[in-house]
XYZ file of C-alpha atoms in Angstrom:
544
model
C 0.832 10.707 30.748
C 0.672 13.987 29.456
C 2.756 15.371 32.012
C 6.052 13.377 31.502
C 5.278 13.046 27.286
C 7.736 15.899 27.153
C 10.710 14.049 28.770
C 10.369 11.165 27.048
C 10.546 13.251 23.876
C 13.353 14.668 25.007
C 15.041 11.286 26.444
C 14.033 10.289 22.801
C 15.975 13.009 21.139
C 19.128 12.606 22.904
C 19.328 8.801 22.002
C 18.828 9.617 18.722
C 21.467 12.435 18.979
C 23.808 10.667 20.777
C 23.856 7.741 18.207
C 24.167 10.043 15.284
C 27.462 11.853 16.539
C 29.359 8.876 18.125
C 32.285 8.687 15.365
C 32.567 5.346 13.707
C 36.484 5.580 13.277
C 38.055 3.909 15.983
C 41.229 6.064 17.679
C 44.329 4.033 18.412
C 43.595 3.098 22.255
C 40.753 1.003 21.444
C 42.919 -1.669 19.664
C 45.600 -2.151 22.486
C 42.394 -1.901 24.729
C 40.939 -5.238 22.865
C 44.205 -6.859 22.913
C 45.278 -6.504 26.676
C 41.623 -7.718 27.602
C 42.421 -10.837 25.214
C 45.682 -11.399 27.149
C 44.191 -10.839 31.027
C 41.627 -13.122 30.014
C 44.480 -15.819 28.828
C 47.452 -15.109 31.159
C 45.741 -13.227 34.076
C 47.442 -9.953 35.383
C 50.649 -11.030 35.434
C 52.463 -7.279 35.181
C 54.574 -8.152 31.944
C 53.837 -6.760 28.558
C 53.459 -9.009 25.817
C 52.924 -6.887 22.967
C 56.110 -5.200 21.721
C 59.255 -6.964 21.150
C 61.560 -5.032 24.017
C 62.361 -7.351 26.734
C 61.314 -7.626 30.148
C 58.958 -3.952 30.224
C 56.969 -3.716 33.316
C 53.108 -2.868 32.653
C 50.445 -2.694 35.254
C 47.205 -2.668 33.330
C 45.691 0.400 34.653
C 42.013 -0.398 32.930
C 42.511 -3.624 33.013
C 38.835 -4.152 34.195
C 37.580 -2.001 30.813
C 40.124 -3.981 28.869
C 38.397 -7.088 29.437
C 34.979 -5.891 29.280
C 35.495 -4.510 25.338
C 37.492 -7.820 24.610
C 34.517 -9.948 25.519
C 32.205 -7.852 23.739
C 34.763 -7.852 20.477
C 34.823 -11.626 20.892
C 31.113 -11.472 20.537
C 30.435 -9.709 18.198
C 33.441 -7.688 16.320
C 33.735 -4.117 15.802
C 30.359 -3.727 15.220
C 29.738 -4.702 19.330
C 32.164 -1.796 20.425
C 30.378 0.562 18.211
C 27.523 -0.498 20.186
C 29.140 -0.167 23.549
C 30.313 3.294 22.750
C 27.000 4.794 22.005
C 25.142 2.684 24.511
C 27.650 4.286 27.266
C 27.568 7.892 25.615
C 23.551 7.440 26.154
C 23.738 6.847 29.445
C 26.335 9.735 30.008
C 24.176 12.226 28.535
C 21.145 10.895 29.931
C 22.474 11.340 33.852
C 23.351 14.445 32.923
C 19.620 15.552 31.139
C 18.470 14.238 34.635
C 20.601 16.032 37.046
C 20.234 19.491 35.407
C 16.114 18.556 35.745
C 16.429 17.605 39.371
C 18.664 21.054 39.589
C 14.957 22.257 39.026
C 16.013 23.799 35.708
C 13.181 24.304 32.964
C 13.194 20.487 30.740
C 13.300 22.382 27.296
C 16.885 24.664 29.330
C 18.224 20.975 30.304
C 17.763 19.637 26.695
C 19.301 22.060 25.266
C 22.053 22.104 27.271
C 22.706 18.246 26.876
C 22.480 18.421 23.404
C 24.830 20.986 23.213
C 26.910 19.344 25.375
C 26.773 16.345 23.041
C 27.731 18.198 20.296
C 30.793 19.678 21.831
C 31.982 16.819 23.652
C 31.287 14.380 20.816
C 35.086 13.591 19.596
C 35.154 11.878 23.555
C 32.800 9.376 22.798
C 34.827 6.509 21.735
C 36.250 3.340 22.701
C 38.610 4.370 25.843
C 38.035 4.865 29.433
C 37.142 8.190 29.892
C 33.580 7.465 28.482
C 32.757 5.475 31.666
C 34.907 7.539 34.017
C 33.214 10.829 33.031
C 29.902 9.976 34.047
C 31.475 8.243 37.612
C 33.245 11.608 37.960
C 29.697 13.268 36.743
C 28.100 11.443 39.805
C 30.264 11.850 42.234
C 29.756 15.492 42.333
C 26.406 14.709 42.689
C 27.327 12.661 45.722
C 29.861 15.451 47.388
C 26.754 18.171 47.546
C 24.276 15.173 49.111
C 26.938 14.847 51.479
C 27.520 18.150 52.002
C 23.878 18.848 52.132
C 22.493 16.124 54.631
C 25.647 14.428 55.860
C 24.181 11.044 53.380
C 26.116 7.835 54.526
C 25.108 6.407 51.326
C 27.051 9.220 49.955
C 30.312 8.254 51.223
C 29.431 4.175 50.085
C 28.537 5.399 46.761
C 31.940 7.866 46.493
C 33.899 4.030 48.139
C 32.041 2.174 45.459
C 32.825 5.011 42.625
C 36.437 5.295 43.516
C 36.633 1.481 43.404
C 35.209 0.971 39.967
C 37.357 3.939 38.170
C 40.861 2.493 39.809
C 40.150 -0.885 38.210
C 38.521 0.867 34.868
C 40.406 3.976 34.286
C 43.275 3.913 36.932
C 45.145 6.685 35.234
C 42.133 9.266 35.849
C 41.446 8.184 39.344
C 43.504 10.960 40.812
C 40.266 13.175 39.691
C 38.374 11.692 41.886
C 40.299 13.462 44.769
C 40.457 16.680 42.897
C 36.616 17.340 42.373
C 36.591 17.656 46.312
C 38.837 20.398 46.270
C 36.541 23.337 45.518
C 33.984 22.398 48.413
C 37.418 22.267 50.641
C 38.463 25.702 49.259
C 35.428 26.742 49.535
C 34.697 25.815 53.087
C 38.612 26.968 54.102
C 37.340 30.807 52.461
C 34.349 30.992 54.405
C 36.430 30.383 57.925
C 38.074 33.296 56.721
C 35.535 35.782 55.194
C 34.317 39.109 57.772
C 31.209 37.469 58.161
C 32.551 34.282 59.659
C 35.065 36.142 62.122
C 31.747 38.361 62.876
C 30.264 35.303 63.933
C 33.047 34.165 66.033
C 33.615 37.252 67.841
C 29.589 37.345 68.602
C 30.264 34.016 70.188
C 33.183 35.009 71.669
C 31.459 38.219 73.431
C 28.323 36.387 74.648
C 30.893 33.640 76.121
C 32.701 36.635 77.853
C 28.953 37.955 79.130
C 27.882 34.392 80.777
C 31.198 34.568 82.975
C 30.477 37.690 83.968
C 27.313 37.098 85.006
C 27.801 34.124 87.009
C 30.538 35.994 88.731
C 27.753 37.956 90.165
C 30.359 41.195 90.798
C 28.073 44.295 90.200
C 31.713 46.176 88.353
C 31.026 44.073 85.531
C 27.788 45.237 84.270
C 29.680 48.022 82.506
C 31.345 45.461 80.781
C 28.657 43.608 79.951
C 26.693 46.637 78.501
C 29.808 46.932 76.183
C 30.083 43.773 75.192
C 26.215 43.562 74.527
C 26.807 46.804 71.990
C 29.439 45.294 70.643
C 26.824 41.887 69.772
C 24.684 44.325 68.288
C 27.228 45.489 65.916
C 27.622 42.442 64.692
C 23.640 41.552 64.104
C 23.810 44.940 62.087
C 26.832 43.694 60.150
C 25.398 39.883 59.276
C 22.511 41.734 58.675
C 24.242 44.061 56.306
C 26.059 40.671 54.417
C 23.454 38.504 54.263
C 21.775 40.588 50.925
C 23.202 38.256 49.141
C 21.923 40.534 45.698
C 25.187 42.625 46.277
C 27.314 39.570 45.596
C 27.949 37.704 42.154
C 29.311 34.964 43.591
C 27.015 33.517 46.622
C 29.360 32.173 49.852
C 27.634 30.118 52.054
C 28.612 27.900 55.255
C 27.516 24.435 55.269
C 28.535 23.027 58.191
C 28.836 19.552 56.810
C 31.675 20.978 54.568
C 34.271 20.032 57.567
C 33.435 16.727 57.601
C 34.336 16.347 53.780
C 37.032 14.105 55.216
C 35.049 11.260 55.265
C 34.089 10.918 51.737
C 37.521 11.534 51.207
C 38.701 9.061 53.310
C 36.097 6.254 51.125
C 37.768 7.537 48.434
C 40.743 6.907 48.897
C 40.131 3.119 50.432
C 37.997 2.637 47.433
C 41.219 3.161 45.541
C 42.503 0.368 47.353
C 40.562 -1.849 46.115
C 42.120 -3.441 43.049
C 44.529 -5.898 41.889
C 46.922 -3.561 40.261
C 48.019 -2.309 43.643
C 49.027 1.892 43.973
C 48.901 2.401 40.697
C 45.323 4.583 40.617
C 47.676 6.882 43.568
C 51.290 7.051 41.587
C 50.488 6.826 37.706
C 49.528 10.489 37.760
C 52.991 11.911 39.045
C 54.583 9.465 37.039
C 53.164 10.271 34.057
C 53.317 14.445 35.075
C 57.597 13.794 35.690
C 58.421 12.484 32.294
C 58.586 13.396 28.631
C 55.118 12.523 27.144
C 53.113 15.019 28.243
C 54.878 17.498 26.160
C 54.362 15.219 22.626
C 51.406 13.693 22.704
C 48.491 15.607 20.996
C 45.735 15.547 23.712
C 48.357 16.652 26.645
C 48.824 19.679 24.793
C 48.272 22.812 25.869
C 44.268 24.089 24.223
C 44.743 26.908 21.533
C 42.028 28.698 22.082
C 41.482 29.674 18.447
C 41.477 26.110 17.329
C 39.213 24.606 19.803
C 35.398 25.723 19.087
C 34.708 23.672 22.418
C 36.782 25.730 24.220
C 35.482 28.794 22.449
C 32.244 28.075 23.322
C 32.261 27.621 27.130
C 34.796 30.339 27.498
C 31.861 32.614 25.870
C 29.135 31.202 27.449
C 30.748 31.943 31.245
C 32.050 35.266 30.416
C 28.799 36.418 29.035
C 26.843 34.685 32.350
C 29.173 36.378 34.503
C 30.032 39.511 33.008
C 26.220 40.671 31.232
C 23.872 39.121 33.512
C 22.409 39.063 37.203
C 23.002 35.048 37.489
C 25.001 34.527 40.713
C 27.512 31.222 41.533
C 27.818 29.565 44.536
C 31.496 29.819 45.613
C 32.023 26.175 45.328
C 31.185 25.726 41.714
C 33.244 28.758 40.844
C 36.070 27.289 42.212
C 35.093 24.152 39.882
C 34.669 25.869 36.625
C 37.775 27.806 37.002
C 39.977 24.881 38.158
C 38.475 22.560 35.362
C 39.098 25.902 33.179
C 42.888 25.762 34.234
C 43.457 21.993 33.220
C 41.915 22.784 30.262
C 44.481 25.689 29.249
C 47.089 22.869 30.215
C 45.502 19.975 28.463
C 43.099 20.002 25.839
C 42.099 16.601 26.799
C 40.272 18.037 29.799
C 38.127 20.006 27.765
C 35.601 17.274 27.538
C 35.568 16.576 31.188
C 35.185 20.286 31.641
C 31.898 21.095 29.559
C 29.494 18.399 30.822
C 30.797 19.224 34.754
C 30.514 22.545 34.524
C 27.253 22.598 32.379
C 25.324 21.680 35.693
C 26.369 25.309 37.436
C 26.038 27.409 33.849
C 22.655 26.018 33.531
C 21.681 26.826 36.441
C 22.854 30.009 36.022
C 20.974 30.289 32.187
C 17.657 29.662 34.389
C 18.125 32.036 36.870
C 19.073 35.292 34.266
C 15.404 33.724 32.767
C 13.367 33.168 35.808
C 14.456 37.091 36.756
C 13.736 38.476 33.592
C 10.362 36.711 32.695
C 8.790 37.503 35.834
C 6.382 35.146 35.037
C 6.091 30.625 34.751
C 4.723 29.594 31.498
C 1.377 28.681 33.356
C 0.332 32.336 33.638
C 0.936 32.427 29.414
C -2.120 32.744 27.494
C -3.187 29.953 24.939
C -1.828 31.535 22.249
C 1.442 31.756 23.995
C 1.393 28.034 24.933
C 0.459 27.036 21.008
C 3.342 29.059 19.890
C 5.819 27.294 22.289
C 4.574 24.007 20.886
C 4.969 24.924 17.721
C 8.835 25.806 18.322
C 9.205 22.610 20.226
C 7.720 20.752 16.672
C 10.252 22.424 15.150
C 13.558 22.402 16.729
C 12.348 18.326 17.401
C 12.168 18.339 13.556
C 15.664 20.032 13.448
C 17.379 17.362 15.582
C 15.845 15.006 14.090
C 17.067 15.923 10.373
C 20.574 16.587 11.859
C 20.654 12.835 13.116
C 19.617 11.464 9.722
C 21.789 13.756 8.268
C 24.736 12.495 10.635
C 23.480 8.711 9.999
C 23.552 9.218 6.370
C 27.545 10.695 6.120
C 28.743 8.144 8.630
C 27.154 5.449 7.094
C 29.932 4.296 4.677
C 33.019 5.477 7.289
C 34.794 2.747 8.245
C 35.692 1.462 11.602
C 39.502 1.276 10.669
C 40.175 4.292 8.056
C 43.143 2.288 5.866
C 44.610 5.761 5.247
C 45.266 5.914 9.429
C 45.938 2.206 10.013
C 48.403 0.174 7.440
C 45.148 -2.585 7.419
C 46.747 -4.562 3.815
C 50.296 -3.983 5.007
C 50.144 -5.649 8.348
C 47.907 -8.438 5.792
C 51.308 -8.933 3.827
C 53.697 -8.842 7.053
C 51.457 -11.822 8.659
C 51.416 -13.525 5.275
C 55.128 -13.175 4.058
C 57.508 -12.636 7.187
C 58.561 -14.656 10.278
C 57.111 -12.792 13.000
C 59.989 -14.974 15.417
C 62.375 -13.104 13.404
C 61.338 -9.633 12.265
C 62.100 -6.625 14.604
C 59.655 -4.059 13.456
C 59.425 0.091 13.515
C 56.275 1.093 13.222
C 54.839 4.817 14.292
C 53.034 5.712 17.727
C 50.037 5.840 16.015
C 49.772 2.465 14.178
C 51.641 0.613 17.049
C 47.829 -0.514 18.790
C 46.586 -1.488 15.302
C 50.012 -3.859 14.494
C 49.989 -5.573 18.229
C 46.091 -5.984 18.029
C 46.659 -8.070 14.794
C 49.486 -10.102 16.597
C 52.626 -8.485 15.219
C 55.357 -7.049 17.854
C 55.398 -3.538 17.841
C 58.551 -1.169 18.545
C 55.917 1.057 19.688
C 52.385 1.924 20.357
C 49.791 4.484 22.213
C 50.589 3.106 25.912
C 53.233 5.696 25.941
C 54.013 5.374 29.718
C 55.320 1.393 29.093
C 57.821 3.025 27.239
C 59.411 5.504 29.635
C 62.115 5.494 32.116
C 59.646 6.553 34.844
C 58.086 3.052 34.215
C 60.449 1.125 33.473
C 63.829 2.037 34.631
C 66.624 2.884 31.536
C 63.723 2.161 28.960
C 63.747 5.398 26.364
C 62.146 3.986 23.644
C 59.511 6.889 23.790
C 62.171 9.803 23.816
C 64.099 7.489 20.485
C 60.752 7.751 18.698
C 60.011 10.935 19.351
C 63.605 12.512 18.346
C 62.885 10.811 15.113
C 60.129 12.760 14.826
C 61.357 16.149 15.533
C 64.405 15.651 13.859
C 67.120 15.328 16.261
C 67.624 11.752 15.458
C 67.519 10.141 12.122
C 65.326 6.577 11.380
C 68.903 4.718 10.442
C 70.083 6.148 14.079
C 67.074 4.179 15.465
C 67.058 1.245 13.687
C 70.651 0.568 14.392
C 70.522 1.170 18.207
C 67.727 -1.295 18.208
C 68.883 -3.873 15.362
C 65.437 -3.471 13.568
C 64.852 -5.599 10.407
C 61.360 -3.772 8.694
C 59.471 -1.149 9.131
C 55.555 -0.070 8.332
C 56.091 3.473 7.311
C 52.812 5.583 5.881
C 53.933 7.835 3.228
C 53.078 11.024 4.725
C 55.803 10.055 7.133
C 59.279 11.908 7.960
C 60.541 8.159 7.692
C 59.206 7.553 4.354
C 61.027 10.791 3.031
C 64.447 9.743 3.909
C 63.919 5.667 3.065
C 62.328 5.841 0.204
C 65.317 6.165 -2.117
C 67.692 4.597 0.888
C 70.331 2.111 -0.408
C 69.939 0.023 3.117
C 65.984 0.125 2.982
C 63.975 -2.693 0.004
C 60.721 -2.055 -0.216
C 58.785 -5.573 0.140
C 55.039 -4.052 -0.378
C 53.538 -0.710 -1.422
C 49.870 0.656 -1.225
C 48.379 3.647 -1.279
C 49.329 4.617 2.095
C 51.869 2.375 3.610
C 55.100 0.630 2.777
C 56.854 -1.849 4.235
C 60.403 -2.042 3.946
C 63.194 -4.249 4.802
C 66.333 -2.374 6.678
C 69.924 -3.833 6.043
C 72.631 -2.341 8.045
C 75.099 -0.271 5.666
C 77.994 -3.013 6.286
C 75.738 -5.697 5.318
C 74.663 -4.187 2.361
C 78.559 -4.185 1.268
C 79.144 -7.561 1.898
């Protein structure tokens, strides 16, 4: 018992942890998430949306399986169940990663650390969207790659088939990562074909070839030749032996000879894919998505600033200082991942918190070889006192984390799920209440769109940007309208004419609110705090 009472501390600790840092305010996804699971489990997948009032928009439910499963746990229980099912899933996410960085063979207290930190930085992911069960699919997969790669598995490729299948029915729109984590094994298995070593190799083989011809030709004019070609395999021992000191290297290149048959875990990838009612969609959203306007608007498609992103920071630090100030070497394969993952991050902030926990398995590793090197020694050869300090620090930083979590507990205790300053939660009360919903035509923002349709009321808008792009649905613009509002290029009475809108929800913080507030064509109908909702007239029905 003894000897596994220290990971189920530590398994302790990061439930605890977990829980603490999951954020109780709900981002927008989660309500259009609730309502489209409602809807599949009433109409089926029937392609259509149902949720704003523009006619005839094409939508292909591209988590509809995830959809469903948060609106049968809302139906159960409320707001209060997907709370649950967010930190329930987080735990799980951080406990496959605690035990793949221990089965890495890193030290438990390294891997704990590591998680935790990981949980820390990664925190702001764990909420009520996709990604939270897609991350730790993508987190195993890699898993399943280097089995593959390592003994040639056939579960591997069923459990890469089975993998692919449940993110193109739970988070379609990511699924294209499922294909990209097998690009640094093929890049790296493409460099080694091409490194001196390798072409040493195949000219050795190519000489000893040349020396069993000769000598089955039995013509005694070719032993000169074969003396030469036997010097010439002895230059090559002295040059493998020459490479193989692999201490002269930071960054360790190695052939695997499975690598070339990466194509059939590929290959189950891709069929996996195939596997879902919402047909190509897992293969074509991507591109879609990459051709038209929204990557370059919406927040988390953004490019990272470095300055402003301590996650970012962090990682960048931590791998420069590995690399740069220690004797820690990388395979080739997982340098390729943390600088391609490094890449999309620079592109897309979102990636950041795929990036940290996939690349924390290779830095770790890393952190335990710079301390296996410069210790010398396991902790068995410490003396007593040495082990009684180490326990001490262990009571200690368990103390820590535990005081952070009630500390965490405590601040989010009062935070509610829906933050009325975010989500117009009494306006939409009085729209329901007062107006014909058969009637209205509403503007409401991006941002408050998932709230407004999950409460029943047709939306102009919401946070499933792509149903409102031409790439998706052929001379829809809606999504370029909105946004020229936003950046000024447009003005709100531009808008609401060109769609015949009737009210809007406006928060007050809003570029809307600033020029309808004192608007002869705009009555304000209800006023809180944070929202107001007005009723639009066109100018020539004012007159009349």
């Amino acid at each position: 018992m003894k000897k596994y009472l220290k990971y189920i501390i530590s398994i302790i600790l990061i439930i605890i942890f977990v829980f603490s840092v999951v954020p109780k305010n709900f981002q927008n996804d989660t309500f259009y998430i609730i309502a489209l699971g409602e809807q599949i489990l009433e109409d089926g997948l029937d392609k259509v949306d149902h949720f704003s009032w523009h006619n005839n928009l094409e939508y292909r439910y591209p988590h509809w399986l995830f959809d469903i499963i948060n609106a049968e746990v809302f139906d159960a229980f409320g707001l209060n169940g997907i709370y649950v099912l967010v930190c329930f899933v987080s735990v799980i996410f951080m406990l496959v990663l605690f035990w793949i960085l221990v089965k890495k063979k890193n030290n438990w207290f390294l891997s704990l650390c590591s998680t935790l930190l990981v949980t820390y930085l990664i925190r702001n992911s764990f909420t009520g969207r996709a990604q939270i069960v897609s991350y730790i699919l993508f987190l195993i997969e890699i898993q399943l790659i280097e089995l593959f790669i390592k003994k040639k598995s056939k579960l591997s490729c069923l459990g890469i088939l089975i993998i692919s299948s449940i993110i193109a029915n739970i988070h379609a729109t990511a699924w294209i990562m499922t294909l990209v984590l097998f690009l640094p094994y093929i890049g790296e298995y493409i460099f080694v074909l091409y490194t001196l070593e390798e072409i040493n190799n195949r000219q050795e083989k190519r000489y000893i070839k040349e020396i069993n011809k000769l000598k089955k030709s039995q013509n005694k004019d070719n032993q000169e030749k074969i003396k030469k070609l036997e010097q010439e395999i002895e230059h090559c021992k002295i040059f493998r032996n020459r490479e193989k000191k692999e201490e002269n290297h930071k960054i360790i290149i190695k052939k695997m000879n499975n690598e070339k048959w990466l194509f059939i875990p590929l290959i189950c990838a891709i069929i996996g894919a195939m596997i879902t009612p919402i047909g190509i969609t897992p293969f074509t959203y991507y591109f879609k998505i990459n051709v038209g306007n929204t990557m370059g608007y919406i927040n988390e498609h953004l490019p990272v600033i470095p300055a402003n992103s301590l996650e970012f920071l962090v990682f960048t630090i931590v791998v420069i200082a590995l690399i740069g100030f220690t004797n820690s070497k990388l395979k080739l394969s997982d340098a390729f991942l943390i600088l391609g993952l490094y890449l999309m991050s620079l592109s897309a902030r979102r990636n950041c918190y795929l990036m940290i926990p996939l690349c924390c398995i290779p830095i770790t590793k890393m952190i335990q070889d710079f301390l296996d090197f410069n210790l010398q020694k396991g902790t068995s050869n410490f003396d007593s006192s040495t082990i009684k300090f180490f326990k001490i620090l262990f009571t200690i930083f368990t103390i820590g984390i535990l005081g952070i979590s009630i500390y965490n507990y405590i601040k989010s205790s009062n935070v509610p799920y829906v933050d009325p300053k975010t989500y117009p939660t009494k306006a939409i009360d009085f729209v329901k209440n007062e107006l014909d919903l058969n009637e209205i035509k509403l503007y409401n923002s991006y941002h408050t769109g998932s709230y407004i349709l999950m409460n029943g009321i047709p939306v102009f808008i919401d946070s499933r940007c792509d149903l409102y792009t031409p790439e998706f649905n052929k001379g829809v613009v809606v999504f370029d309208d909105y946004m020229d509002v936003q950046y000024g290029k447009s003005t709100i009475f531009e808008i609401l004419d060109k769609y015949e809108m009737t009210h809007c929800i406006i928060a007050k913080n809003s570029i809307e609110y600033t020029y309808m507030k004192d608007d002869y064509r705009c009555i304000n109908l209800y006023e809180d705090d944070n929202f107001v909702v007005f009723e639009y007239k066109k100018a020539e029905l004012v007159m009349e």
